[in-house]
Amino acid sequence: MTTSARPASRLALCADLSRAANEDPIATAPHWQELTVLELDVPVWARLRDVANWTPQQSGLFGRLREKVEASGAGFGLLMSAPPTRDAPLAVRHYVRAGGGYARRDYVSELPQDAWADGLIDTLLEPERLASWTLREVPAQGVDLHVCTHGTVDAACGRYGVPVYQALLGGGERGWRTGHFGGHRLAATAVELPSGLLWAHLTPELALKIARREGHPADYARYLRGYSGLSALAQVVDRELLVRRGWSWLDADRQAEVRGGAVHLTYRLPGGGGEVWATVRPAPSLHLPGSSHGPELSEVAQYRLGEWHERAAGP
């Protein structure tokens, strides 16, 4: 008598486990002072991530960027988004922290997409070189949702990101098919610009409502990873202010200082400014996998607000 081997059990998608655990994704947004979106066809994404085959220019670029971050303490973001047409020349969208979000400038070159390192050097390190690029018109209003659809990095992003991206396009919104930027277990996850908000566990219906600012921010609070213009604990305070103030809060120019669990957030709006002093305390943590490709669990921090004091100031 022979017995056949039982097939290995298939791992659950990390995003499914996160939702089942009711993870609150706040404070998982990266902290960026500026970011560059490279418009790259999907096959080019793999070449950018292929560190072993980088040219000396490409390898040196990331060393220079690390030095910039260490010197200034200011982080930067890099997104890869598929352009509307294949085989287009290299184009970049550069965002710099300003006001309530990020100021945007778009550039197109005559370079091939494999010259992506030039796009990062010229926007993030040597902006004087942008004089050789051609400026493109920037949309006057509306949001761009950069949805991670990078299924080859994590299956959850392919399964949940692609339908969200397709729904945005089908609904006439500005959705971008985007490469990995972190947070597999939060799929479908998206970077919203120019607001700088990051979202988690989006569905096609939710993404359309958020893009159109339907309803109140309180309806979407548990899907918010945070505002990338602030550091992690300040994102917890900022979400509470968004819930209290409504979508108009995104127009506020806000800065924050964090010491331990104490957050001092200052803000300016056209009608005046103010300050908030709040404490952010740890809530019971979760233990979840960081990807869909391994069973290893890691501790996932959760937060709750403690004391809260707010003072309004004049214009």
PDB file of C-alpha atoms in Angstrom, residues 33-217:
ATOM      1  CA  GLN A  33       9.640  65.725   2.788  1.00  0.00           C
ATOM      2  CA  GLU A  34       9.646  65.184  -0.970  1.00  0.00           C
ATOM      3  CA  LEU A  35       9.040  62.376  -3.393  1.00  0.00           C
ATOM      4  CA  THR A  36       9.521  61.529  -7.034  1.00  0.00           C
ATOM      5  CA  VAL A  37       7.139  59.464  -9.119  1.00  0.00           C
ATOM      6  CA  LEU A  38       8.901  57.758 -12.021  1.00  0.00           C
ATOM      7  CA  GLU A  39       6.612  56.899 -14.929  1.00  0.00           C
ATOM      8  CA  LEU A  40       7.919  53.451 -15.852  1.00  0.00           C
ATOM      9  CA  ASP A  41       6.383  50.570 -17.782  1.00  0.00           C
ATOM     10  CA  VAL A  42       5.752  47.550 -15.560  1.00  0.00           C
ATOM     11  CA  PRO A  43       8.690  45.481 -16.971  1.00  0.00           C
ATOM     12  CA  VAL A  44      11.053  48.307 -15.999  1.00  0.00           C
ATOM     13  CA  TRP A  45       9.982  48.005 -12.338  1.00  0.00           C
ATOM     14  CA  ALA A  46      11.854  44.706 -12.051  1.00  0.00           C
ATOM     15  CA  ARG A  47      14.985  46.194 -13.597  1.00  0.00           C
ATOM     16  CA  LEU A  48      14.943  49.052 -11.107  1.00  0.00           C
ATOM     17  CA  ARG A  49      14.662  46.554  -8.242  1.00  0.00           C
ATOM     18  CA  ASP A  50      17.436  44.310  -9.636  1.00  0.00           C
ATOM     19  CA  VAL A  51      20.203  45.615  -7.388  1.00  0.00           C
ATOM     20  CA  ALA A  52      22.737  43.025  -8.594  1.00  0.00           C
ATOM     21  CA  ASN A  53      22.655  44.460 -12.105  1.00  0.00           C
ATOM     22  CA  TRP A  54      22.656  48.166 -11.314  1.00  0.00           C
ATOM     23  CA  THR A  55      25.133  50.313 -13.187  1.00  0.00           C
ATOM     24  CA  PRO A  56      27.753  52.252 -11.183  1.00  0.00           C
ATOM     25  CA  GLN A  57      25.625  55.381 -11.655  1.00  0.00           C
ATOM     26  CA  GLN A  58      22.553  53.655 -10.219  1.00  0.00           C
ATOM     27  CA  SER A  59      24.444  52.195  -7.261  1.00  0.00           C
ATOM     28  CA  GLY A  60      26.094  55.512  -6.489  1.00  0.00           C
ATOM     29  CA  LEU A  61      22.768  57.319  -6.644  1.00  0.00           C
ATOM     30  CA  PHE A  62      21.327  55.516  -3.636  1.00  0.00           C
ATOM     31  CA  GLY A  63      24.494  56.084  -1.660  1.00  0.00           C
ATOM     32  CA  ARG A  64      24.124  59.810  -2.308  1.00  0.00           C
ATOM     33  CA  LEU A  65      20.474  59.715  -1.301  1.00  0.00           C
ATOM     34  CA  ARG A  66      21.351  58.002   1.982  1.00  0.00           C
ATOM     35  CA  GLU A  67      23.885  60.738   2.672  1.00  0.00           C
ATOM     36  CA  LYS A  68      21.237  63.384   1.966  1.00  0.00           C
ATOM     37  CA  VAL A  69      18.821  61.815   4.439  1.00  0.00           C
ATOM     38  CA  GLU A  70      21.507  61.455   7.120  1.00  0.00           C
ATOM     39  CA  ALA A  71      22.587  65.087   6.692  1.00  0.00           C
ATOM     40  CA  SER A  72      19.125  66.649   6.658  1.00  0.00           C
ATOM     41  CA  GLY A  73      17.003  64.114   8.526  1.00  0.00           C
ATOM     42  CA  ALA A  74      14.425  64.515   5.752  1.00  0.00           C
ATOM     43  CA  GLY A  75      13.096  61.372   4.138  1.00  0.00           C
ATOM     44  CA  PHE A  76      12.158  61.017   0.478  1.00  0.00           C
ATOM     45  CA  GLY A  77       9.738  58.833  -1.405  1.00  0.00           C
ATOM     46  CA  LEU A  78      10.134  56.926  -4.657  1.00  0.00           C
ATOM     47  CA  LEU A  79       7.159  55.575  -6.567  1.00  0.00           C
ATOM     48  CA  MET A  80       7.089  53.691  -9.864  1.00  0.00           C
ATOM     49  CA  SER A  81       3.845  54.177 -11.774  1.00  0.00           C
ATOM     50  CA  ALA A  82       2.965  52.862 -15.214  1.00  0.00           C
ATOM     51  CA  PRO A  83       2.472  55.713 -17.725  1.00  0.00           C
ATOM     52  CA  PRO A  84      -0.708  55.992 -19.802  1.00  0.00           C
ATOM     53  CA  THR A  85       1.129  54.787 -22.938  1.00  0.00           C
ATOM     54  CA  ARG A  86       3.827  52.115 -23.276  1.00  0.00           C
ATOM     55  CA  ASP A  87       7.403  52.923 -24.292  1.00  0.00           C
ATOM     56  CA  ALA A  88       6.999  56.622 -23.571  1.00  0.00           C
ATOM     57  CA  PRO A  89      10.110  58.697 -22.815  1.00  0.00           C
ATOM     58  CA  LEU A  90      11.128  59.004 -19.176  1.00  0.00           C
ATOM     59  CA  ALA A  91       8.786  61.336 -17.250  1.00  0.00           C
ATOM     60  CA  VAL A  92       8.763  62.279 -13.574  1.00  0.00           C
ATOM     61  CA  ARG A  93       6.365  63.916 -11.164  1.00  0.00           C
ATOM     62  CA  HIS A  94       8.189  65.660  -8.341  1.00  0.00           C
ATOM     63  CA  TYR A  95       6.455  66.614  -5.091  1.00  0.00           C
ATOM     64  CA  VAL A  96       7.863  68.851  -2.353  1.00  0.00           C
ATOM     65  CA  ARG A  97       6.230  69.372   1.051  1.00  0.00           C
ATOM     66  CA  ALA A  98       4.300  72.648   0.958  1.00  0.00           C
ATOM     67  CA  GLY A  99       1.187  73.946   2.698  1.00  0.00           C
ATOM     68  CA  GLY A 100      -1.266  71.211   3.567  1.00  0.00           C
ATOM     69  CA  GLY A 101       0.353  68.625   1.345  1.00  0.00           C
ATOM     70  CA  TYR A 102       2.839  68.642  -1.502  1.00  0.00           C
ATOM     71  CA  ALA A 103       3.500  71.013  -4.401  1.00  0.00           C
ATOM     72  CA  ARG A 104       3.842  69.190  -7.721  1.00  0.00           C
ATOM     73  CA  ARG A 105       5.844  69.772 -10.884  1.00  0.00           C
ATOM     74  CA  ASP A 106       5.825  67.406 -13.858  1.00  0.00           C
ATOM     75  CA  TYR A 107       8.704  66.919 -16.286  1.00  0.00           C
ATOM     76  CA  VAL A 108       9.288  64.876 -19.426  1.00  0.00           C
ATOM     77  CA  SER A 109      12.616  64.131 -21.059  1.00  0.00           C
ATOM     78  CA  GLU A 110      13.923  62.615 -24.277  1.00  0.00           C
ATOM     79  CA  LEU A 111      15.594  59.834 -22.278  1.00  0.00           C
ATOM     80  CA  PRO A 112      14.528  56.175 -22.364  1.00  0.00           C
ATOM     81  CA  GLN A 113      12.875  54.781 -19.256  1.00  0.00           C
ATOM     82  CA  ASP A 114      15.970  52.762 -18.356  1.00  0.00           C
ATOM     83  CA  ALA A 115      17.601  56.122 -17.570  1.00  0.00           C
ATOM     84  CA  TRP A 116      15.424  56.273 -14.432  1.00  0.00           C
ATOM     85  CA  ALA A 117      18.456  57.160 -12.304  1.00  0.00           C
ATOM     86  CA  ASP A 118      18.642  60.511 -14.096  1.00  0.00           C
ATOM     87  CA  GLY A 119      15.087  61.250 -12.996  1.00  0.00           C
ATOM     88  CA  LEU A 120      16.015  60.717  -9.354  1.00  0.00           C
ATOM     89  CA  ILE A 121      19.312  62.589  -9.557  1.00  0.00           C
ATOM     90  CA  ASP A 122      17.725  65.599 -11.253  1.00  0.00           C
ATOM     91  CA  THR A 123      14.735  65.891  -8.909  1.00  0.00           C
ATOM     92  CA  LEU A 124      16.239  64.845  -5.582  1.00  0.00           C
ATOM     93  CA  LEU A 125      19.941  65.709  -5.819  1.00  0.00           C
ATOM     94  CA  GLU A 126      20.807  68.094  -8.646  1.00  0.00           C
ATOM     95  CA  PRO A 127      17.647  70.090  -9.471  1.00  0.00           C
ATOM     96  CA  GLU A 128      19.597  72.519 -11.645  1.00  0.00           C
ATOM     97  CA  ARG A 129      19.704  69.733 -14.247  1.00  0.00           C
ATOM     98  CA  LEU A 130      15.921  69.934 -14.621  1.00  0.00           C
ATOM     99  CA  ALA A 131      16.508  72.834 -17.008  1.00  0.00           C
ATOM    100  CA  SER A 132      17.054  70.213 -19.725  1.00  0.00           C
ATOM    101  CA  TRP A 133      13.604  68.674 -19.124  1.00  0.00           C
ATOM    102  CA  THR A 134      10.279  69.904 -20.501  1.00  0.00           C
ATOM    103  CA  LEU A 135       7.637  71.013 -18.024  1.00  0.00           C
ATOM    104  CA  ARG A 136       4.202  69.406 -18.359  1.00  0.00           C
ATOM    105  CA  GLU A 137       0.900  70.867 -17.258  1.00  0.00           C
ATOM    106  CA  VAL A 138      -0.258  69.770 -13.796  1.00  0.00           C
ATOM    107  CA  PRO A 139      -3.964  69.066 -13.072  1.00  0.00           C
ATOM    108  CA  ALA A 140      -5.521  72.023 -11.276  1.00  0.00           C
ATOM    109  CA  GLN A 141      -7.608  69.931  -8.879  1.00  0.00           C
ATOM    110  CA  GLY A 142      -8.531  66.407  -7.866  1.00  0.00           C
ATOM    111  CA  VAL A 143      -6.418  63.630  -6.407  1.00  0.00           C
ATOM    112  CA  ASP A 144      -4.091  60.986  -7.784  1.00  0.00           C
ATOM    113  CA  LEU A 145      -4.307  57.583  -6.119  1.00  0.00           C
ATOM    114  CA  HIS A 146      -1.172  55.478  -6.620  1.00  0.00           C
ATOM    115  CA  VAL A 147      -2.326  51.914  -5.949  1.00  0.00           C
ATOM    116  CA  CYS A 148       0.200  49.161  -5.334  1.00  0.00           C
ATOM    117  CA  THR A 149      -0.549  46.382  -7.830  1.00  0.00           C
ATOM    118  CA  HIS A 150       2.869  44.726  -7.555  1.00  0.00           C
ATOM    119  CA  GLY A 151       1.755  41.111  -7.318  1.00  0.00           C
ATOM    120  CA  THR A 152       5.228  39.720  -8.008  1.00  0.00           C
ATOM    121  CA  VAL A 153       6.396  41.300  -4.734  1.00  0.00           C
ATOM    122  CA  ASP A 154       3.353  40.175  -2.754  1.00  0.00           C
ATOM    123  CA  ALA A 155       0.281  38.307  -3.975  1.00  0.00           C
ATOM    124  CA  ALA A 156      -2.014  40.428  -1.788  1.00  0.00           C
ATOM    125  CA  CYS A 157      -1.102  43.568  -3.734  1.00  0.00           C
ATOM    126  CA  GLY A 158      -1.949  41.906  -7.017  1.00  0.00           C
ATOM    127  CA  ARG A 159      -5.202  40.411  -5.788  1.00  0.00           C
ATOM    128  CA  TYR A 160      -6.577  43.503  -4.074  1.00  0.00           C
ATOM    129  CA  GLY A 161      -4.702  46.339  -5.765  1.00  0.00           C
ATOM    130  CA  VAL A 162      -5.569  45.592  -9.379  1.00  0.00           C
ATOM    131  CA  PRO A 163      -9.389  45.769  -8.906  1.00  0.00           C
ATOM    132  CA  VAL A 164      -9.014  49.079  -7.043  1.00  0.00           C
ATOM    133  CA  TYR A 165      -6.862  50.532  -9.819  1.00  0.00           C
ATOM    134  CA  GLN A 166      -9.305  49.343 -12.473  1.00  0.00           C
ATOM    135  CA  ALA A 167     -12.273  50.805 -10.590  1.00  0.00           C
ATOM    136  CA  LEU A 168     -10.606  54.212 -10.367  1.00  0.00           C
ATOM    137  CA  LEU A 169      -9.926  54.274 -14.089  1.00  0.00           C
ATOM    138  CA  GLY A 170     -13.400  52.994 -14.907  1.00  0.00           C
ATOM    139  CA  GLY A 171     -14.910  55.656 -12.662  1.00  0.00           C
ATOM    140  CA  GLY A 172     -13.061  58.477 -14.376  1.00  0.00           C
ATOM    141  CA  GLU A 173     -10.656  59.112 -11.466  1.00  0.00           C
ATOM    142  CA  ARG A 174      -6.890  59.485 -11.637  1.00  0.00           C
ATOM    143  CA  GLY A 175      -5.629  56.076 -10.604  1.00  0.00           C
ATOM    144  CA  TRP A 176      -2.081  54.855 -11.187  1.00  0.00           C
ATOM    145  CA  ARG A 177      -0.840  51.268 -11.348  1.00  0.00           C
ATOM    146  CA  THR A 178       2.117  51.499  -8.982  1.00  0.00           C
ATOM    147  CA  GLY A 179       5.014  49.347  -7.825  1.00  0.00           C
ATOM    148  CA  HIS A 180       5.762  48.274  -4.275  1.00  0.00           C
ATOM    149  CA  PHE A 181       6.112  51.046  -1.667  1.00  0.00           C
ATOM    150  CA  GLY A 182       5.667  49.032   1.533  1.00  0.00           C
ATOM    151  CA  GLY A 183       2.766  47.666   3.545  1.00  0.00           C
ATOM    152  CA  HIS A 184       1.843  44.385   1.843  1.00  0.00           C
ATOM    153  CA  ARG A 185      -0.462  43.384   4.665  1.00  0.00           C
ATOM    154  CA  LEU A 186      -2.456  46.598   4.144  1.00  0.00           C
ATOM    155  CA  ALA A 187      -3.416  45.797   0.534  1.00  0.00           C
ATOM    156  CA  ALA A 188      -5.033  47.314  -1.297  1.00  0.00           C
ATOM    157  CA  THR A 189      -2.859  50.230  -0.242  1.00  0.00           C
ATOM    158  CA  ALA A 190      -2.496  53.572  -1.995  1.00  0.00           C
ATOM    159  CA  VAL A 191      -0.567  56.833  -1.822  1.00  0.00           C
ATOM    160  CA  GLU A 192      -2.849  59.809  -2.375  1.00  0.00           C
ATOM    161  CA  LEU A 193      -1.285  62.967  -3.772  1.00  0.00           C
ATOM    162  CA  PRO A 194      -1.032  65.916  -3.435  1.00  0.00           C
ATOM    163  CA  SER A 195      -2.566  65.437   0.052  1.00  0.00           C
ATOM    164  CA  GLY A 196       0.130  62.965   1.153  1.00  0.00           C
ATOM    165  CA  LEU A 197      -2.384  60.570   2.728  1.00  0.00           C
ATOM    166  CA  LEU A 198      -1.754  56.826   2.596  1.00  0.00           C
ATOM    167  CA  TRP A 199      -4.659  54.387   2.655  1.00  0.00           C
ATOM    168  CA  ALA A 200      -5.062  50.743   3.658  1.00  0.00           C
ATOM    169  CA  HIS A 201      -7.417  47.855   2.896  1.00  0.00           C
ATOM    170  CA  LEU A 202      -9.146  49.720   0.095  1.00  0.00           C
ATOM    171  CA  THR A 203     -11.922  48.166  -1.932  1.00  0.00           C
ATOM    172  CA  PRO A 204     -12.999  49.474  -5.347  1.00  0.00           C
ATOM    173  CA  GLU A 205     -16.052  51.135  -3.795  1.00  0.00           C
ATOM    174  CA  LEU A 206     -14.067  52.740  -0.966  1.00  0.00           C
ATOM    175  CA  ALA A 207     -11.390  54.045  -3.313  1.00  0.00           C
ATOM    176  CA  LEU A 208     -13.960  55.803  -5.491  1.00  0.00           C
ATOM    177  CA  LYS A 209     -15.664  57.395  -2.486  1.00  0.00           C
ATOM    178  CA  ILE A 210     -12.352  58.623  -1.086  1.00  0.00           C
ATOM    179  CA  ALA A 211     -11.225  60.021  -4.444  1.00  0.00           C
ATOM    180  CA  ARG A 212     -14.522  61.910  -4.700  1.00  0.00           C
ATOM    181  CA  ARG A 213     -14.510  63.001  -1.035  1.00  0.00           C
ATOM    182  CA  GLU A 214     -17.917  61.459  -0.477  1.00  0.00           C
ATOM    183  CA  GLY A 215     -19.172  61.388   3.086  1.00  0.00           C
ATOM    184  CA  HIS A 216     -17.134  62.427   6.115  1.00  0.00           C
ATOM    185  CA  PRO A 217     -13.519  61.475   6.919  1.00  0.00           C
TER     186      PRO A 217
END
